[in-house]
Amino acid sequence: MSTMRRHSKKRDAILSCIRRSHLHPSAEWIYTQLKPEHPDLSLGTVYRNLALFRESGEIVCVATVHGVERLDAVTEPHAHFICEQCDAVIDVDAPCDDLRQELEQQYGCTVQRSEMLFRGVCARCKNKDI
Ligand SMILES: [Zn+2]
Ligand SMILES: [Zn+2]
C-alpha cells in the first residue's frame, strides 16, 4: 500500500515536471530536477514512467537531439525548431494545416497525427557568434 502511494506520487511528480517545463525535457533532466525532493528516485523509474505516459498518450517524444529523446506534454500537433548548437527545442506557434489539407485533398490520405520539425541555429546562438 505505501509502496503504491509512493510510486504514484513519483508518477505525478514526473508528469507535472514535464508539464511545467517548456524546455521539452529529457529523462535525465527530469531526474536531476526531481532528485533533491525524491532522494530514492532512480533514473530507471523515470524511464519506466515515461514509457507509460507515452503509451497512454499523456506525453509525446518530439525528437532525438544528439542521441537524447526530448519530451512534450503538449500533445496537440505543433511544429518544433531544434537548435543544433545549444540543443534548444522551441515550439513554433504557426499552423501546419496547409500540408495536412494537401495530403487529404490531393493524395486522399487521412492524417491522424503530424510531426513537423525544423533544425538549424537559434537566434541566441547566432548572436553569440557575432
Ligand atoms: Zn541555440
Ligand atoms: Zn512542443
Short mmCIF file of N, CA, C and O in Angstrom, two decimals, residues 19-116:
data_model
loop_
_atom_site.label_atom_id
_atom_site.label_comp_id
_atom_site.label_asym_id
_atom_site.label_seq_id
_atom_site.Cartn_x
_atom_site.Cartn_y
_atom_site.Cartn_z
N ARG A 19 5.07 18.88 -17.58
CA ARG A 19 4.04 19.87 -17.91
C ARG A 19 4.49 21.29 -17.57
O ARG A 19 4.14 22.24 -18.26
N ARG A 20 5.25 21.42 -16.48
CA ARG A 20 5.71 22.74 -16.04
C ARG A 20 6.80 23.29 -16.95
O ARG A 20 6.93 24.48 -17.14
N SER A 21 7.63 22.39 -17.46
CA SER A 21 8.78 22.83 -18.23
C SER A 21 8.41 23.08 -19.68
O SER A 21 7.67 22.30 -20.28
N HIS A 22 8.92 24.16 -20.23
CA HIS A 22 8.69 24.41 -21.65
C HIS A 22 9.94 24.09 -22.46
O HIS A 22 10.08 24.49 -23.60
N LEU A 23 10.85 23.36 -21.83
CA LEU A 23 12.14 23.08 -22.47
C LEU A 23 12.12 21.79 -23.27
O LEU A 23 13.12 21.43 -23.85
N HIS A 24 10.98 21.10 -23.27
CA HIS A 24 10.95 19.77 -23.89
C HIS A 24 12.05 18.91 -23.27
O HIS A 24 13.05 18.59 -23.91
N PRO A 25 11.86 18.56 -22.00
CA PRO A 25 12.94 17.95 -21.22
C PRO A 25 13.30 16.53 -21.66
O PRO A 25 12.52 15.86 -22.33
N SER A 26 14.49 16.12 -21.24
CA SER A 26 14.94 14.75 -21.43
C SER A 26 14.73 14.00 -20.12
O SER A 26 14.51 14.61 -19.07
N ALA A 27 14.83 12.67 -20.16
CA ALA A 27 14.67 11.86 -18.96
C ALA A 27 15.68 12.27 -17.88
O ALA A 27 15.34 12.40 -16.71
N GLU A 28 16.92 12.49 -18.30
CA GLU A 28 17.96 12.85 -17.33
C GLU A 28 17.70 14.20 -16.70
O GLU A 28 17.98 14.40 -15.52
N TRP A 29 17.18 15.14 -17.48
CA TRP A 29 16.87 16.47 -16.95
C TRP A 29 15.79 16.36 -15.89
O TRP A 29 15.88 16.95 -14.82
N ILE A 30 14.75 15.57 -16.17
CA ILE A 30 13.66 15.36 -15.22
C ILE A 30 14.22 14.74 -13.93
O ILE A 30 13.90 15.17 -12.82
N TYR A 31 15.06 13.74 -14.12
CA TYR A 31 15.68 13.06 -12.98
C TYR A 31 16.46 14.05 -12.10
O TYR A 31 16.29 14.07 -10.88
N THR A 32 17.25 14.90 -12.72
CA THR A 32 18.05 15.89 -11.99
C THR A 32 17.17 16.88 -11.25
O THR A 32 17.48 17.29 -10.13
N GLN A 33 16.05 17.26 -11.87
CA GLN A 33 15.13 18.21 -11.24
C GLN A 33 14.46 17.62 -10.01
O GLN A 33 14.27 18.31 -9.01
N LEU A 34 14.07 16.34 -10.09
CA LEU A 34 13.25 15.74 -9.04
C LEU A 34 14.07 15.08 -7.94
O LEU A 34 13.57 14.87 -6.83
N LYS A 35 15.31 14.75 -8.23
CA LYS A 35 16.15 14.01 -7.28
C LYS A 35 16.24 14.67 -5.90
O LYS A 35 16.10 13.99 -4.88
N PRO A 36 16.46 15.99 -5.80
CA PRO A 36 16.56 16.61 -4.47
C PRO A 36 15.32 16.37 -3.61
O PRO A 36 15.43 16.20 -2.40
N GLU A 37 14.15 16.40 -4.24
CA GLU A 37 12.91 16.23 -3.49
C GLU A 37 12.53 14.77 -3.31
O GLU A 37 11.78 14.43 -2.40
N HIS A 38 13.04 13.92 -4.18
CA HIS A 38 12.74 12.48 -4.11
C HIS A 38 14.05 11.71 -4.12
O HIS A 38 14.46 11.19 -5.16
N PRO A 39 14.73 11.67 -2.97
CA PRO A 39 16.09 11.10 -2.92
C PRO A 39 16.17 9.64 -3.38
O PRO A 39 17.22 9.21 -3.84
N ASP A 40 15.05 8.89 -3.25
CA ASP A 40 15.10 7.49 -3.65
C ASP A 40 14.67 7.27 -5.10
O ASP A 40 14.48 6.14 -5.53
N LEU A 41 14.52 8.35 -5.83
CA LEU A 41 14.16 8.24 -7.24
C LEU A 41 15.35 7.71 -8.05
O LEU A 41 16.48 8.13 -7.85
N SER A 42 15.06 6.77 -8.95
CA SER A 42 16.13 6.27 -9.82
C SER A 42 15.81 6.65 -11.26
O SER A 42 14.66 6.90 -11.62
N LEU A 43 16.86 6.70 -12.06
CA LEU A 43 16.68 7.02 -13.47
C LEU A 43 15.81 5.97 -14.15
O LEU A 43 15.01 6.27 -15.03
N GLY A 44 15.92 4.73 -13.68
CA GLY A 44 15.09 3.65 -14.21
C GLY A 44 13.61 3.90 -14.00
O GLY A 44 12.79 3.66 -14.88
N THR A 45 13.26 4.42 -12.80
CA THR A 45 11.86 4.75 -12.51
C THR A 45 11.37 5.85 -13.46
O THR A 45 10.25 5.80 -13.94
N VAL A 46 12.23 6.84 -13.70
CA VAL A 46 11.85 7.92 -14.62
C VAL A 46 11.57 7.33 -16.00
O VAL A 46 10.51 7.57 -16.59
N TYR A 47 12.49 6.52 -16.51
CA TYR A 47 12.32 5.92 -17.84
C TYR A 47 11.05 5.07 -17.91
O TYR A 47 10.33 5.08 -18.90
N ARG A 48 10.81 4.28 -16.83
CA ARG A 48 9.66 3.40 -16.82
C ARG A 48 8.35 4.20 -16.89
O ARG A 48 7.44 3.87 -17.64
N ASN A 49 8.30 5.28 -16.10
CA ASN A 49 7.10 6.11 -16.11
C ASN A 49 6.92 6.83 -17.44
O ASN A 49 5.80 6.97 -17.93
N LEU A 50 8.03 7.29 -18.03
CA LEU A 50 7.94 7.98 -19.31
C LEU A 50 7.37 7.04 -20.38
O LEU A 50 6.55 7.45 -21.20
N ALA A 51 7.79 5.79 -20.33
CA ALA A 51 7.27 4.81 -21.30
C ALA A 51 5.76 4.65 -21.12
O ALA A 51 5.02 4.57 -22.11
N LEU A 52 5.30 4.64 -19.87
CA LEU A 52 3.86 4.51 -19.60
C LEU A 52 3.10 5.74 -20.08
O LEU A 52 2.03 5.63 -20.69
N PHE A 53 3.66 6.93 -19.83
CA PHE A 53 3.00 8.17 -20.28
C PHE A 53 2.88 8.20 -21.79
O PHE A 53 1.90 8.69 -22.35
N ARG A 54 3.92 7.70 -22.46
CA ARG A 54 3.88 7.70 -23.93
C ARG A 54 2.84 6.72 -24.43
O ARG A 54 2.14 6.99 -25.40
N GLU A 55 2.74 5.58 -23.76
CA GLU A 55 1.75 4.59 -24.14
C GLU A 55 0.34 5.12 -23.98
O GLU A 55 -0.52 4.88 -24.82
N SER A 56 0.12 5.86 -22.89
CA SER A 56 -1.23 6.36 -22.61
C SER A 56 -1.50 7.68 -23.35
O SER A 56 -2.60 8.22 -23.26
N GLY A 57 -0.50 8.21 -24.06
CA GLY A 57 -0.70 9.42 -24.84
C GLY A 57 -0.63 10.70 -24.04
O GLY A 57 -1.02 11.76 -24.51
N GLU A 58 -0.13 10.62 -22.79
CA GLU A 58 -0.05 11.83 -21.97
C GLU A 58 1.13 12.70 -22.38
O GLU A 58 1.13 13.91 -22.17
N ILE A 59 2.15 12.09 -22.94
CA ILE A 59 3.29 12.85 -23.47
C ILE A 59 3.66 12.27 -24.83
O ILE A 59 3.27 11.15 -25.17
N VAL A 60 4.42 13.05 -25.58
CA VAL A 60 4.96 12.56 -26.84
C VAL A 60 6.46 12.82 -26.87
O VAL A 60 6.96 13.70 -26.16
N CYS A 61 7.15 12.03 -27.67
CA CYS A 61 8.57 12.29 -27.91
C CYS A 61 8.65 13.18 -29.14
O CYS A 61 8.17 12.82 -30.21
N VAL A 62 9.23 14.36 -28.97
CA VAL A 62 9.29 15.33 -30.07
C VAL A 62 10.37 14.93 -31.07
O VAL A 62 10.15 14.92 -32.28
N ALA A 63 11.53 14.59 -30.56
CA ALA A 63 12.67 14.30 -31.44
C ALA A 63 13.80 13.73 -30.61
O ALA A 63 13.79 13.80 -29.38
N THR A 64 14.78 13.20 -31.31
CA THR A 64 16.02 12.80 -30.66
C THR A 64 17.07 13.84 -31.02
O THR A 64 17.34 14.08 -32.19
N VAL A 65 17.61 14.50 -30.01
CA VAL A 65 18.59 15.55 -30.22
C VAL A 65 19.93 15.08 -29.68
O VAL A 65 20.07 14.86 -28.48
N HIS A 66 20.90 14.93 -30.57
CA HIS A 66 22.20 14.39 -30.20
C HIS A 66 22.07 13.12 -29.36
O HIS A 66 22.67 12.99 -28.29
N GLY A 67 21.21 12.21 -29.81
CA GLY A 67 21.06 10.91 -29.16
C GLY A 67 20.16 10.90 -27.93
O GLY A 67 19.99 9.86 -27.31
N VAL A 68 19.58 12.06 -27.58
CA VAL A 68 18.75 12.14 -26.38
C VAL A 68 17.30 12.43 -26.77
O VAL A 68 17.03 13.38 -27.51
N GLU A 69 16.38 11.63 -26.26
CA GLU A 69 14.97 11.83 -26.56
C GLU A 69 14.43 13.02 -25.79
O GLU A 69 14.68 13.17 -24.60
N ARG A 70 13.68 13.89 -26.47
CA ARG A 70 13.10 15.08 -25.85
C ARG A 70 11.58 14.96 -25.85
O ARG A 70 10.98 14.59 -26.85
N LEU A 71 10.98 15.32 -24.70
CA LEU A 71 9.57 15.02 -24.47
C LEU A 71 8.72 16.28 -24.40
O LEU A 71 9.21 17.36 -24.09
N ASP A 72 7.43 16.10 -24.65
CA ASP A 72 6.50 17.21 -24.66
C ASP A 72 5.18 16.75 -24.06
O ASP A 72 4.68 15.70 -24.43
N ALA A 73 4.64 17.54 -23.12
CA ALA A 73 3.33 17.22 -22.55
C ALA A 73 2.22 17.88 -23.35
O ALA A 73 1.05 17.64 -23.12
N VAL A 74 2.61 18.74 -24.30
CA VAL A 74 1.62 19.33 -25.21
C VAL A 74 1.47 18.38 -26.38
O VAL A 74 2.36 18.27 -27.21
N THR A 75 0.35 17.66 -26.40
CA THR A 75 0.22 16.59 -27.39
C THR A 75 -0.57 17.02 -28.63
O THR A 75 -0.64 16.28 -29.59
N GLU A 76 -1.15 18.24 -28.60
CA GLU A 76 -1.78 18.74 -29.82
C GLU A 76 -0.67 19.00 -30.83
O GLU A 76 0.41 19.46 -30.45
N PRO A 77 -0.93 18.72 -32.12
CA PRO A 77 0.14 18.89 -33.10
C PRO A 77 0.64 20.33 -33.17
O PRO A 77 -0.15 21.26 -33.26
N HIS A 78 1.95 20.49 -33.06
CA HIS A 78 2.57 21.80 -33.27
C HIS A 78 3.99 21.56 -33.76
O HIS A 78 4.58 20.52 -33.49
N ALA A 79 4.49 22.53 -34.48
CA ALA A 79 5.82 22.38 -35.08
C ALA A 79 6.91 22.73 -34.07
O ALA A 79 6.67 23.43 -33.08
N HIS A 80 8.11 22.22 -34.30
CA HIS A 80 9.24 22.48 -33.42
C HIS A 80 10.46 22.92 -34.21
O HIS A 80 10.64 22.50 -35.35
N PHE A 81 11.27 23.74 -33.57
CA PHE A 81 12.57 24.09 -34.12
C PHE A 81 13.63 23.59 -33.13
O PHE A 81 13.53 23.82 -31.93
N ILE A 82 14.63 22.91 -33.67
CA ILE A 82 15.70 22.39 -32.82
C ILE A 82 17.00 23.07 -33.18
O ILE A 82 17.40 23.11 -34.35
N CYS A 83 17.65 23.66 -32.17
CA CYS A 83 18.94 24.29 -32.39
C CYS A 83 20.03 23.22 -32.28
O CYS A 83 20.15 22.54 -31.27
N GLU A 84 20.81 23.10 -33.33
CA GLU A 84 21.87 22.08 -33.37
C GLU A 84 23.05 22.46 -32.49
O GLU A 84 23.92 21.65 -32.21
N GLN A 85 23.08 23.74 -32.06
CA GLN A 85 24.23 24.19 -31.25
C GLN A 85 23.97 24.08 -29.76
O GLN A 85 24.80 23.57 -29.03
N CYS A 86 22.80 24.55 -29.29
CA CYS A 86 22.55 24.54 -27.84
C CYS A 86 21.51 23.49 -27.46
O CYS A 86 21.14 23.38 -26.29
N ASP A 87 21.01 22.71 -28.43
CA ASP A 87 20.02 21.65 -28.19
C ASP A 87 18.67 22.18 -27.71
O ASP A 87 17.88 21.42 -27.16
N ALA A 88 18.41 23.47 -27.90
CA ALA A 88 17.10 24.01 -27.52
C ALA A 88 16.03 23.44 -28.44
O ALA A 88 16.25 23.31 -29.64
N VAL A 89 14.88 23.08 -27.85
CA VAL A 89 13.73 22.65 -28.64
C VAL A 89 12.65 23.69 -28.43
O VAL A 89 12.17 23.89 -27.32
N ILE A 90 12.31 24.41 -29.49
CA ILE A 90 11.42 25.57 -29.39
C ILE A 90 10.10 25.27 -30.09
O ILE A 90 10.08 24.71 -31.19
N ASP A 91 8.98 25.63 -29.42
CA ASP A 91 7.67 25.49 -30.04
C ASP A 91 7.51 26.53 -31.13
O ASP A 91 7.84 27.70 -30.93
N VAL A 92 6.99 26.13 -32.27
CA VAL A 92 6.71 27.07 -33.35
C VAL A 92 5.21 27.30 -33.38
O VAL A 92 4.44 26.37 -33.58
N ASP A 93 4.82 28.53 -33.11
CA ASP A 93 3.41 28.85 -33.00
C ASP A 93 2.87 29.26 -34.37
O ASP A 93 2.57 30.41 -34.62
N ALA A 94 2.80 28.31 -35.25
CA ALA A 94 2.28 28.59 -36.60
C ALA A 94 1.48 27.36 -37.05
O ALA A 94 1.86 26.24 -36.75
N PRO A 95 0.38 27.58 -37.73
CA PRO A 95 -0.45 26.44 -38.12
C PRO A 95 0.22 25.58 -39.20
O PRO A 95 0.90 26.10 -40.07
N CYS A 96 0.04 24.28 -39.08
CA CYS A 96 0.57 23.39 -40.12
C CYS A 96 -0.58 22.73 -40.87
O CYS A 96 -0.50 21.57 -41.26
N ASP A 97 -1.68 23.47 -41.04
CA ASP A 97 -2.88 22.87 -41.62
C ASP A 97 -2.79 22.72 -43.13
O ASP A 97 -3.46 21.88 -43.72
N ASP A 98 -1.96 23.55 -43.78
CA ASP A 98 -1.91 23.54 -45.24
C ASP A 98 -1.45 22.20 -45.79
O ASP A 98 -2.05 21.66 -46.70
N LEU A 99 -0.39 21.68 -45.23
CA LEU A 99 0.14 20.39 -45.69
C LEU A 99 -0.84 19.27 -45.43
O LEU A 99 -1.00 18.37 -46.25
N ARG A 100 -1.50 19.35 -44.31
CA ARG A 100 -2.49 18.35 -43.96
C ARG A 100 -3.62 18.33 -44.98
O ARG A 100 -4.03 17.28 -45.48
N GLN A 101 -4.11 19.54 -45.32
CA GLN A 101 -5.18 19.66 -46.30
C GLN A 101 -4.75 19.12 -47.65
O GLN A 101 -5.49 18.42 -48.33
N GLU A 102 -3.51 19.44 -48.01
CA GLU A 102 -2.94 18.98 -49.27
C GLU A 102 -2.94 17.45 -49.31
O GLU A 102 -3.33 16.84 -50.29
N LEU A 103 -2.50 16.85 -48.22
CA LEU A 103 -2.44 15.39 -48.14
C LEU A 103 -3.83 14.76 -48.26
O LEU A 103 -4.01 13.75 -48.95
N GLU A 104 -4.80 15.38 -47.61
CA GLU A 104 -6.12 14.79 -47.59
C GLU A 104 -6.82 15.01 -48.93
O GLU A 104 -7.50 14.11 -49.43
N GLN A 105 -6.63 16.20 -49.52
CA GLN A 105 -7.35 16.51 -50.75
C GLN A 105 -6.64 15.97 -51.99
O GLN A 105 -7.25 15.34 -52.84
N GLN A 106 -5.33 16.20 -52.07
CA GLN A 106 -4.60 15.80 -53.28
C GLN A 106 -4.22 14.33 -53.26
O GLN A 106 -4.17 13.69 -54.29
N TYR A 107 -3.93 13.80 -52.10
CA TYR A 107 -3.43 12.43 -52.01
C TYR A 107 -4.46 11.46 -51.45
O TYR A 107 -4.23 10.26 -51.43
N GLY A 108 -5.58 11.99 -50.95
CA GLY A 108 -6.64 11.14 -50.43
C GLY A 108 -6.28 10.40 -49.15
O GLY A 108 -6.91 9.41 -48.80
N CYS A 109 -5.28 10.90 -48.46
CA CYS A 109 -4.86 10.25 -47.21
C CYS A 109 -5.65 10.83 -46.04
O CYS A 109 -6.12 11.96 -46.09
N THR A 110 -5.77 10.08 -44.98
CA THR A 110 -6.32 10.60 -43.74
C THR A 110 -5.16 10.78 -42.76
O THR A 110 -4.47 9.82 -42.42
N VAL A 111 -4.95 12.02 -42.34
CA VAL A 111 -3.86 12.30 -41.41
C VAL A 111 -4.35 12.07 -39.99
O VAL A 111 -5.37 12.62 -39.59
N GLN A 112 -3.63 11.26 -39.24
CA GLN A 112 -4.02 11.02 -37.85
C GLN A 112 -3.16 11.81 -36.88
O GLN A 112 -3.62 12.25 -35.84
N ARG A 113 -1.91 11.97 -37.21
CA ARG A 113 -1.07 12.86 -36.41
C ARG A 113 0.06 13.35 -37.29
O ARG A 113 0.35 12.77 -38.33
N SER A 114 0.66 14.45 -36.86
CA SER A 114 1.74 15.01 -37.69
C SER A 114 2.87 15.50 -36.81
O SER A 114 2.66 15.88 -35.66
N GLU A 115 4.04 15.45 -37.34
CA GLU A 115 5.21 15.97 -36.65
C GLU A 115 5.96 16.85 -37.64
O GLU A 115 6.34 16.39 -38.70
N MET A 116 6.10 18.11 -37.27
CA MET A 116 6.85 18.99 -38.15
C MET A 116 8.06 19.52 -37.39
O MET A 116 7.94 20.05 -36.29
#
